[in-house]
mmCIF file of C-alpha atoms in Angstrom:
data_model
loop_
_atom_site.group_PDB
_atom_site.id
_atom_site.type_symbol
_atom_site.label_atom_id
_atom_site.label_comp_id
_atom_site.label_asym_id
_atom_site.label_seq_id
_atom_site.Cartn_x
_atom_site.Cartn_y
_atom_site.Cartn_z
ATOM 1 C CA UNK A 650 0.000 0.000 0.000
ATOM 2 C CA UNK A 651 1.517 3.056 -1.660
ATOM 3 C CA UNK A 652 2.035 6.027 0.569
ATOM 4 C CA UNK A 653 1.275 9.593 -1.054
ATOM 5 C CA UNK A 654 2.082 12.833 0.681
ATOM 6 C CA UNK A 655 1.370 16.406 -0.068
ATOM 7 C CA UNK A 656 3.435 18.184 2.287
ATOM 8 C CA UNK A 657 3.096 22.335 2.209
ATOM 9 C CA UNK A 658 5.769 23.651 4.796
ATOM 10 C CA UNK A 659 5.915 26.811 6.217
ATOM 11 C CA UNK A 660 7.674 28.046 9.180
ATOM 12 C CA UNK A 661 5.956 26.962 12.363
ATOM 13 C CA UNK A 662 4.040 29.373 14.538
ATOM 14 C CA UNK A 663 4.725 32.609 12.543
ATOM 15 C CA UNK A 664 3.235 30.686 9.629
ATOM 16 C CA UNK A 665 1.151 27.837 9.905
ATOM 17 C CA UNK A 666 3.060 24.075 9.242
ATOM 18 C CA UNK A 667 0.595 21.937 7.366
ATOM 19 C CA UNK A 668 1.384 18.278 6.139
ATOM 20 C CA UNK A 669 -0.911 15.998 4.465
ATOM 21 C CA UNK A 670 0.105 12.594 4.207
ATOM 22 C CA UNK A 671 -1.719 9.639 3.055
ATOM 23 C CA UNK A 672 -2.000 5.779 1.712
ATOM 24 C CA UNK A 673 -3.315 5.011 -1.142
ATOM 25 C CA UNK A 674 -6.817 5.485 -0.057
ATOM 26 C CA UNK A 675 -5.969 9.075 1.060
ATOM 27 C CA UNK A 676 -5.641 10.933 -2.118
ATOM 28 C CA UNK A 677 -5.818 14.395 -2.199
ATOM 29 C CA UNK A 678 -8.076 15.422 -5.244
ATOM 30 C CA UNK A 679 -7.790 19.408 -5.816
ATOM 31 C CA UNK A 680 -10.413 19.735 -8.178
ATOM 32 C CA UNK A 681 -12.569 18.314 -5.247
ATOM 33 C CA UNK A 682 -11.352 20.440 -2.457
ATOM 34 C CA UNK A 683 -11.845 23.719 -4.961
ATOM 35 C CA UNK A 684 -15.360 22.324 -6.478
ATOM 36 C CA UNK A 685 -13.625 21.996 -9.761
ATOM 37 C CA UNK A 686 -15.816 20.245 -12.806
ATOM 38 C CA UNK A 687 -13.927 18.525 -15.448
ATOM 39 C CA UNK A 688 -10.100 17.617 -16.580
ATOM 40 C CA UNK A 689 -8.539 20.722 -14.949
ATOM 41 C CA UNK A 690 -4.978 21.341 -15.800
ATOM 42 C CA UNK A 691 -5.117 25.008 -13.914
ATOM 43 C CA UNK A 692 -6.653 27.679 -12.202
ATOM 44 C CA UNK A 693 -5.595 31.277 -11.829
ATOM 45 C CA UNK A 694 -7.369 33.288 -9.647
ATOM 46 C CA UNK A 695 -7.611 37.073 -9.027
ATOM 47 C CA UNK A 696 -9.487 39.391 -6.851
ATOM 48 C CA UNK A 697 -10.576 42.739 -6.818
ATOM 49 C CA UNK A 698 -12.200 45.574 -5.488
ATOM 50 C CA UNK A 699 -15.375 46.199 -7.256
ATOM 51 C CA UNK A 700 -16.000 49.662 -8.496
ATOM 52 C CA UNK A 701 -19.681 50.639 -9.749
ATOM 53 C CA UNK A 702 -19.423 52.784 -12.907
ATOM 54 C CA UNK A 703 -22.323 53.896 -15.648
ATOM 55 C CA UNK A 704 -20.738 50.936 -17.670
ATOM 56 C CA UNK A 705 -21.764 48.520 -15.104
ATOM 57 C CA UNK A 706 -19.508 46.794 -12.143
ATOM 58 C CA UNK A 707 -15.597 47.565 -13.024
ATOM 59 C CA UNK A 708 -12.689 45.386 -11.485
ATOM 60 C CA UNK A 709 -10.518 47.990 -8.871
ATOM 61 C CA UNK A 710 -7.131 47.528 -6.792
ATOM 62 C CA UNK A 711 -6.252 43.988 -6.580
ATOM 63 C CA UNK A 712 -6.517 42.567 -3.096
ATOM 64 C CA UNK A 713 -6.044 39.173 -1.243
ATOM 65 C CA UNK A 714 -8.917 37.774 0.752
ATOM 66 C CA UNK A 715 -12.263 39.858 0.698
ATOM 67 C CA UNK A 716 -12.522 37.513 4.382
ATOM 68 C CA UNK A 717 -9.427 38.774 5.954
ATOM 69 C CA UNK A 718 -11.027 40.790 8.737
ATOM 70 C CA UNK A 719 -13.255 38.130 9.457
ATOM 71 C CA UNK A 720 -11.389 34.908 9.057
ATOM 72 C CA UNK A 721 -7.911 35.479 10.925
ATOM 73 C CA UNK A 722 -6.458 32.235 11.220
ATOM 74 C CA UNK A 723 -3.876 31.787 8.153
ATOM 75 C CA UNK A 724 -4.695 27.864 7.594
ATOM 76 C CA UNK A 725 -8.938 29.119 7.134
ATOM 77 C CA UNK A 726 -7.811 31.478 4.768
ATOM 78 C CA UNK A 727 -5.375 29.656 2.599
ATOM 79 C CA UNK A 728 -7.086 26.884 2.998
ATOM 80 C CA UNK A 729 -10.764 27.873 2.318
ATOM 81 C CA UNK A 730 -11.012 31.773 1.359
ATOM 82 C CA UNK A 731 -8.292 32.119 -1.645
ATOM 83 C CA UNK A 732 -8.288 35.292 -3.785
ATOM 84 C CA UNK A 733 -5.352 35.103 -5.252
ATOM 85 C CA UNK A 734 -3.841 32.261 -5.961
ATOM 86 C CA UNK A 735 -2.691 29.882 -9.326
ATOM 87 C CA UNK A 736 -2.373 26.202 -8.859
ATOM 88 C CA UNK A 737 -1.528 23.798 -11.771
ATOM 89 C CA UNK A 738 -2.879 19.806 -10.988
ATOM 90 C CA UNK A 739 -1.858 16.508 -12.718
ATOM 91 C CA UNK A 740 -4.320 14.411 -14.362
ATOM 92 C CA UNK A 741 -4.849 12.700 -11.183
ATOM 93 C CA UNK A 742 -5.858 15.881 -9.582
ATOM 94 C CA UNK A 743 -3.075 15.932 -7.278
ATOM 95 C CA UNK A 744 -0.717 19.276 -6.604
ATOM 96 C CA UNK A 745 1.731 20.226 -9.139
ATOM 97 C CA UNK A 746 2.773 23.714 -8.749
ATOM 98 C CA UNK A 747 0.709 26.634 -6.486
ATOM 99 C CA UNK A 748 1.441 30.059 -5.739
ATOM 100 C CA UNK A 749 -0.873 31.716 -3.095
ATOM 101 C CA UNK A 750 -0.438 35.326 -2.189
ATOM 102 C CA UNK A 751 -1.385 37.241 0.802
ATOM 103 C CA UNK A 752 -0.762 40.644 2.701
ATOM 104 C CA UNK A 753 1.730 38.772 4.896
ATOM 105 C CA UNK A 754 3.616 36.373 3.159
ATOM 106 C CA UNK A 755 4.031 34.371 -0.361
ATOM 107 C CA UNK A 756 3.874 30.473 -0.500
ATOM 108 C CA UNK A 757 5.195 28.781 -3.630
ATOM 109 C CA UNK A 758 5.255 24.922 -4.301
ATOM 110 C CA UNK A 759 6.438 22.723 -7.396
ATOM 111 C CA UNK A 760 5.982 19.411 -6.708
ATOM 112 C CA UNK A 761 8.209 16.810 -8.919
ATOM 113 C CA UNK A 762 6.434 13.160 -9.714
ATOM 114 C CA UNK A 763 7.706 9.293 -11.104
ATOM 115 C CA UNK A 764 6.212 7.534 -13.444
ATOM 116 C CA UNK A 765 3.989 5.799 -10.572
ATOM 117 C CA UNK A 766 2.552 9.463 -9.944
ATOM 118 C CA UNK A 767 4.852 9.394 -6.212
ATOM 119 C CA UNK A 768 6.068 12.623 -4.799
ATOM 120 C CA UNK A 769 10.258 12.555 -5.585
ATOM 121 C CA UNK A 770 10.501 16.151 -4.552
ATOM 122 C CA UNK A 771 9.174 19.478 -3.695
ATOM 123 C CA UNK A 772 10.392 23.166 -4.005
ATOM 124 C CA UNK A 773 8.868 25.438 -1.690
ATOM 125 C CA UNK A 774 9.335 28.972 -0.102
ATOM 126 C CA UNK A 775 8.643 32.447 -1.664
ATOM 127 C CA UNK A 776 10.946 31.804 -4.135
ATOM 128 C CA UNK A 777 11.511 27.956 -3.875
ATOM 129 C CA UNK A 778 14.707 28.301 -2.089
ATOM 130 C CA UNK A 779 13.601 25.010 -0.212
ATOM 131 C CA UNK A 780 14.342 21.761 -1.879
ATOM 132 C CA UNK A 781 12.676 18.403 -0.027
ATOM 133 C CA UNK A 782 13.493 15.316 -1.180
ATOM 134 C CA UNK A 783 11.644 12.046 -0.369
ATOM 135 C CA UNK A 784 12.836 8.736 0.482
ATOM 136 C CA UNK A 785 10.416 5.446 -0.381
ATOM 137 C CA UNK A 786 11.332 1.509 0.483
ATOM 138 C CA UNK A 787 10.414 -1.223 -1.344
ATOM 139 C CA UNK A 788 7.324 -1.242 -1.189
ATOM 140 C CA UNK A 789 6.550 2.174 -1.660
ATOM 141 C CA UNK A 790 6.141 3.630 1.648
ATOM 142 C CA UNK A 791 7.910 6.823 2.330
ATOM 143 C CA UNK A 792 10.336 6.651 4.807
ATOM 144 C CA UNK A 793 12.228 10.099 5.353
ATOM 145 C CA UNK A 794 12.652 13.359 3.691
ATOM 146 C CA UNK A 795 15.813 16.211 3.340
ATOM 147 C CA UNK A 796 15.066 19.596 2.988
ATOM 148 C CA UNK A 797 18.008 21.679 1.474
ATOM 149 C CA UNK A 798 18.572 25.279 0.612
ATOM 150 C CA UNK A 799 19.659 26.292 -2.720
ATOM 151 C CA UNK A 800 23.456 25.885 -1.939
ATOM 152 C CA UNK A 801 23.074 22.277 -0.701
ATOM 153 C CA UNK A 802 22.914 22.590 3.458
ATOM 154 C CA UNK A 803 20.397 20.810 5.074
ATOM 155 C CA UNK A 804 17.725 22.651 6.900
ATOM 156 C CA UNK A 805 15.384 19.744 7.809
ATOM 157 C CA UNK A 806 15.500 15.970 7.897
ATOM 158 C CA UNK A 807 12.392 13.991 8.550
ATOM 159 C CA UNK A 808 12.426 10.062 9.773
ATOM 160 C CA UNK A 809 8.847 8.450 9.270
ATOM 161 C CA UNK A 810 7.614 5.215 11.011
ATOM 162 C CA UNK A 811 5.784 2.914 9.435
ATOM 163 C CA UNK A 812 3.846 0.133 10.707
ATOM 164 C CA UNK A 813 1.547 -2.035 8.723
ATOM 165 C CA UNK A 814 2.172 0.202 5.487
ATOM 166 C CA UNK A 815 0.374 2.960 6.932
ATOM 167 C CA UNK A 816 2.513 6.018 8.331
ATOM 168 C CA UNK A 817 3.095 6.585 11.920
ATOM 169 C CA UNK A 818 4.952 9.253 12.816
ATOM 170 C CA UNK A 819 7.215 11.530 11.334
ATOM 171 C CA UNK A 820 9.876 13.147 13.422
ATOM 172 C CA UNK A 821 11.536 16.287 11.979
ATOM 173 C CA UNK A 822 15.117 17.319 12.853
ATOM 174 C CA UNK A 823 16.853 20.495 12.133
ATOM 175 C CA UNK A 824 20.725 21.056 10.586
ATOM 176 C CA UNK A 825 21.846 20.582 14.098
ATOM 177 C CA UNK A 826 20.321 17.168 15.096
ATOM 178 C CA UNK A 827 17.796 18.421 16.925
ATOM 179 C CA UNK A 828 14.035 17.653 17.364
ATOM 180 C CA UNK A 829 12.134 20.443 15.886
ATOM 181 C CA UNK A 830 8.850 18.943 15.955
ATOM 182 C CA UNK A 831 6.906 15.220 15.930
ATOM 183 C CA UNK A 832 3.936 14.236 13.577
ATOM 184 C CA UNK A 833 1.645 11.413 15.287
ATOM 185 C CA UNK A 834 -0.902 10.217 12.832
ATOM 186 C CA UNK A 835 -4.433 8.132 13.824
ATOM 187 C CA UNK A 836 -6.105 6.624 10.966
ATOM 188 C CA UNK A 837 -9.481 5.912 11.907
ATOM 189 C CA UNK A 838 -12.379 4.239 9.730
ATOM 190 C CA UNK A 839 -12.740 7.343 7.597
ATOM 191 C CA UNK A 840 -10.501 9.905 8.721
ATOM 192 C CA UNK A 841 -6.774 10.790 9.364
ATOM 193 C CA UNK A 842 -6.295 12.699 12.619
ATOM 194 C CA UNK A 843 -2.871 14.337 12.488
ATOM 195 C CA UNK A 844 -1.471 15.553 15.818
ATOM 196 C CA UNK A 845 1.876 18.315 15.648
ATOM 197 C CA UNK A 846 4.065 18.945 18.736
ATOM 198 C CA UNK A 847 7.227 20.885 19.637
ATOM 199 C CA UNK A 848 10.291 18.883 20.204
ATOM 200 C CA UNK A 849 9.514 19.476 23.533
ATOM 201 C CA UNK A 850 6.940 17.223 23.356
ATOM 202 C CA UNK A 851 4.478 20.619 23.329
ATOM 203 C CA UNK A 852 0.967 19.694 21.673
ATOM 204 C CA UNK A 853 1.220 22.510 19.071
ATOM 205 C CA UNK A 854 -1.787 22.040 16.682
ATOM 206 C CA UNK A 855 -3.855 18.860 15.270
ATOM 207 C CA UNK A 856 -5.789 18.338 11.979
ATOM 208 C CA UNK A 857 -8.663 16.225 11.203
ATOM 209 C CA UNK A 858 -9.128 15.575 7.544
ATOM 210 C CA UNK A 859 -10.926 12.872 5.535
ATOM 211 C CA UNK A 860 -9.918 10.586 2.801
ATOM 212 C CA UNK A 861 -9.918 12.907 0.099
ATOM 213 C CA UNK A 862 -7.890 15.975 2.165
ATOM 214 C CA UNK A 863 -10.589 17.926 3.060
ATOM 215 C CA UNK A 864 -9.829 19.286 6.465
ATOM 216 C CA UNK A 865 -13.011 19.307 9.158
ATOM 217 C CA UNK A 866 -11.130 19.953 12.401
ATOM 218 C CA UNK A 867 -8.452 22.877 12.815
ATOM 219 C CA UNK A 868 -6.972 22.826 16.627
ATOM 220 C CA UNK A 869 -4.305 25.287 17.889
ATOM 221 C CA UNK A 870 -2.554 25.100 21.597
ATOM 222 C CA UNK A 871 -5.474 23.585 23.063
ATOM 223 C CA UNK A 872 -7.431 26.931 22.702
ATOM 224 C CA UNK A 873 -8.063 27.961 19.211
ATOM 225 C CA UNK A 874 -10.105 25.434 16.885
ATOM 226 C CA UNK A 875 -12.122 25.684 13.957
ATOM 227 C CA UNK A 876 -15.252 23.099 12.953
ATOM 228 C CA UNK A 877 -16.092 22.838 9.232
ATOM 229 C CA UNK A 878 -19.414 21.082 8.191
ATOM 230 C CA UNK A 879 -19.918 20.455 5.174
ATOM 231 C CA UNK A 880 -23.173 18.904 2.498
ATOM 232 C CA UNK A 881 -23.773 15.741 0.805
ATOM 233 C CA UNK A 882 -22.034 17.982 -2.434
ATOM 234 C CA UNK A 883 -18.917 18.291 -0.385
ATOM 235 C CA UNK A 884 -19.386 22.490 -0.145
ATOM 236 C CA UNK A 885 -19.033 24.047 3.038
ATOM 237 C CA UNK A 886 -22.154 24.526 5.168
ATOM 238 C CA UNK A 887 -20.966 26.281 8.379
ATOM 239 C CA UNK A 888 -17.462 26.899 9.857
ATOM 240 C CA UNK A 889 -17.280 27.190 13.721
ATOM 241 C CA UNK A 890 -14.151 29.582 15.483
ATOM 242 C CA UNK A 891 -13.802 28.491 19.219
ATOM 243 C CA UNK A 892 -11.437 30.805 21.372
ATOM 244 C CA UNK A 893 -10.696 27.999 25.170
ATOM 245 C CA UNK A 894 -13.843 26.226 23.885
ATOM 246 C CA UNK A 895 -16.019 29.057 23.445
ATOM 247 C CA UNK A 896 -17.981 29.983 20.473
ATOM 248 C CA UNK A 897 -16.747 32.959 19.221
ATOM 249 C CA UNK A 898 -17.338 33.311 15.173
ATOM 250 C CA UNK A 899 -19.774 31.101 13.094
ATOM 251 C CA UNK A 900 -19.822 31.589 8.946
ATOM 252 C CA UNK A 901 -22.694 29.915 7.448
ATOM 253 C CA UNK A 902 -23.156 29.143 3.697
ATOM 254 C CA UNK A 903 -25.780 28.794 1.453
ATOM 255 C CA UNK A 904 -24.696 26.944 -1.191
ATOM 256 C CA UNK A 905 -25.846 26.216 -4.742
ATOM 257 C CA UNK A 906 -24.373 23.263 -6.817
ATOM 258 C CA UNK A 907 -21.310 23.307 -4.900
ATOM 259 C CA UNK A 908 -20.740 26.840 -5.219
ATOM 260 C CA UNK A 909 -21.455 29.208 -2.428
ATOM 261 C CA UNK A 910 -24.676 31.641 -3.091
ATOM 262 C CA UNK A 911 -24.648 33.568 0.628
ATOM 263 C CA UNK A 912 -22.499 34.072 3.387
ATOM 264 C CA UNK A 913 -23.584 35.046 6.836
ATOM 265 C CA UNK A 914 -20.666 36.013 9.591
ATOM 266 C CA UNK A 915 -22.045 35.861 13.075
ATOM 267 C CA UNK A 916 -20.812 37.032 15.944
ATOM 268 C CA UNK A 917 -20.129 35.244 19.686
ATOM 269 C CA UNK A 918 -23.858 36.977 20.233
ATOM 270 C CA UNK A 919 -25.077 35.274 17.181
ATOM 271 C CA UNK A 920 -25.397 38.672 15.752
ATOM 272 C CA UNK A 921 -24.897 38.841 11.979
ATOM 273 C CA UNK A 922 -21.881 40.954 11.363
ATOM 274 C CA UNK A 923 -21.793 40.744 8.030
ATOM 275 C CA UNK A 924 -23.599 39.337 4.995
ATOM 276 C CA UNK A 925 -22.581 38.606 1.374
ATOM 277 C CA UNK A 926 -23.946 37.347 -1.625
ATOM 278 C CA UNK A 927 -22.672 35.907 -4.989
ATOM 279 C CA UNK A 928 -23.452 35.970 -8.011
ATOM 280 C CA UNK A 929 -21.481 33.958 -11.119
ATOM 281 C CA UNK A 930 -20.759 33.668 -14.591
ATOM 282 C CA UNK A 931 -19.350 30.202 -15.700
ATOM 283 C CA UNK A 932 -17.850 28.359 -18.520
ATOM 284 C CA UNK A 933 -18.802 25.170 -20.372
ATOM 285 C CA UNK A 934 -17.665 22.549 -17.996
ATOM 286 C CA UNK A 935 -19.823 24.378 -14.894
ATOM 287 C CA UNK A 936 -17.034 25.928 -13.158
ATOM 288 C CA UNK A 937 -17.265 29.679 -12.540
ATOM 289 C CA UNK A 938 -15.237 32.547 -14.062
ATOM 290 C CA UNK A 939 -16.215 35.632 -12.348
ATOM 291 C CA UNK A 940 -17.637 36.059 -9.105
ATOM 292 C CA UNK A 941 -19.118 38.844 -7.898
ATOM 293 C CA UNK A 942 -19.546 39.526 -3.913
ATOM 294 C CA UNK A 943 -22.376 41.607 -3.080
ATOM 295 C CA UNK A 944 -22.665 43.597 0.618
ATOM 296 C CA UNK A 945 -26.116 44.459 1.687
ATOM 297 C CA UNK A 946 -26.551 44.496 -2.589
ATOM 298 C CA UNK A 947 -23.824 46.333 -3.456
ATOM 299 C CA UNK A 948 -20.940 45.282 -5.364
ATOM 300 C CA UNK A 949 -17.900 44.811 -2.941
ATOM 301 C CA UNK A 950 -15.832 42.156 -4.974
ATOM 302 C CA UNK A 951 -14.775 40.502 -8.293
ATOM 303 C CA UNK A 952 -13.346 37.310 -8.672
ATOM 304 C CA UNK A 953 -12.124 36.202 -11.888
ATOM 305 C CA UNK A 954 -10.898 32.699 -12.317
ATOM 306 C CA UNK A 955 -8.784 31.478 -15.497
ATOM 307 C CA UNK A 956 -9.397 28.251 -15.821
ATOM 308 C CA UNK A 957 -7.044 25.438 -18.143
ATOM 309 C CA UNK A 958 -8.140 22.360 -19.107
ATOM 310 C CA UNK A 959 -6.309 18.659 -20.108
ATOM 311 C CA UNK A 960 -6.769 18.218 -24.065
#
């Protein structure tokens, strides 16, 4: 049983870590995650200030995350809330290359696959200065990793136990020799529970995702968490922000064919703070092109979405 891993590292703490790592029912499928329809070979996505003209709704000043304000944890919003971004999939659906952009920090990945469609090595960092290479036995299981600068020195070595072909743990090591942080992984019936801690044996964060990557549960220090529930089309119905176990945020969706139609941000008071609404233009396959965000009815934001497709 053929491990596959997505792995997207950025510095812990200051920027959120996330690894994704998987057997070979655990397949991450992008154009799932994104509500993509068809052979997609790319997406490119911008976002924009709407300005209302007598011509009709203009696109403004480019901007990041029309959620920003709302949605402060950095996994949420690279994770569910993307303005701009560009991300390039194999036929399999799998990552090949992103580049996501915010107000604090740029996160590029090219990701370099065998024949078999296995991960044999990722670039990453603002200007893929970071160069992981992967490790597999003989049966296919990954079983460490080297990350390298551009000049060659090591910045990160990762050991991963297996047991049973299914992964473990992964322990990650820094030039020194030193425990920088452990990886514990539960695979349960239809989920993969990953669980992050310090080399101090700290419980730092822990992510709950299902078979195809889609994250559900987002836990941070034993105090911040967020809950994602989601329909029987896979879109997101509600997304729960707890501050030491109390409800403190709640964004519910309305959704339409995958794609989301209304937005409601409520408060710790279950006031609504805010309130958006969408409305879409799309291509031949079903998968939108421009997306315009509506506040109390007036245009707020454009989306536009350039979308490539396998031959």
């Amino acid at each position: 049983m053929k491990l596959k891993c997505v792995k997207v590292t950025l510095l812990l703490l200051s920027i959120i870590l996330f690894l994704s790592c998987s057997d070979k029912e655990f397949v991450i499928d992008y154009r799932l995650i994104n509500n993509l329809k068809g052979d997609v070979k790319s997406v490119n996505s911008k976002l924009y200030n709407a300005e209302l003209k007598s011509s009709g709704i203009e696109k403004g000043l480019q901007i990041n995350s029309f959620l920003s304000e709302y949605v402060d944890n950095t996994l949420a919003q690279l994770y569910l809330i993307r303005g701009d971004f560009y991300i390039e999939l194999t036929k399999q659906g799998e990552l090949k290359s992103l580049n996501h952009f915010t107000m604090q920090y740029t996160s590029k990945i090219d990701n370099v696959y065998d024949e078999n469609n296995n991960l044999i090595k990722m670039l990453s960092g603002a200007n893929l200065e970071h160069i992981t290479t992967y490790t597999t036995d003989t049966d296919g299981n990954y079983v460490a990793d080297t990350t390298r600068d551009k000049s060659g020195d090591m910045i990160y070595r990762s050991e991963y136990i297996i047991e049973d072909n299914k992964i473990k743990e992964v322990a990650t090591y820094d030039a020194d020799n030193k425990l920088r942080y452990r990886v514990e992984y539960e695979f349960n019936r239809n989920s993969l529970v990953q669980s992050f801690k310090n080399g101090d044996g700290k419980y730092i964060l822990k992510i709950n995702c299902s078979y195809d990557g889609v994250v559900h549960e987002f836990f941070r220090d034993d105090r911040e968490k967020f809950i994602i529930n989601r329909d029987g089309d896979n879109a997101i119905e509600e997304i729960e922000f707890y501050d030491n176990n109390k409800l403190i945020k709640r964004l519910v969706f309305v959704n339409d064919n995958g794609d989301m139609k209304l937005l409601k941000i409520y408060g710790a008071n279950e006031r609504v703070i805010n309130e958006y609404s969408f409305k879409y233009e799309f291509d031949d396959y079903g998968n939108w092109t421009k997306r315009v965000v509506y506040v109390e009815d007036v245009p707020k934001y454009i989306n536009v979405r350039e979308i490539e497709y396998f031959k």
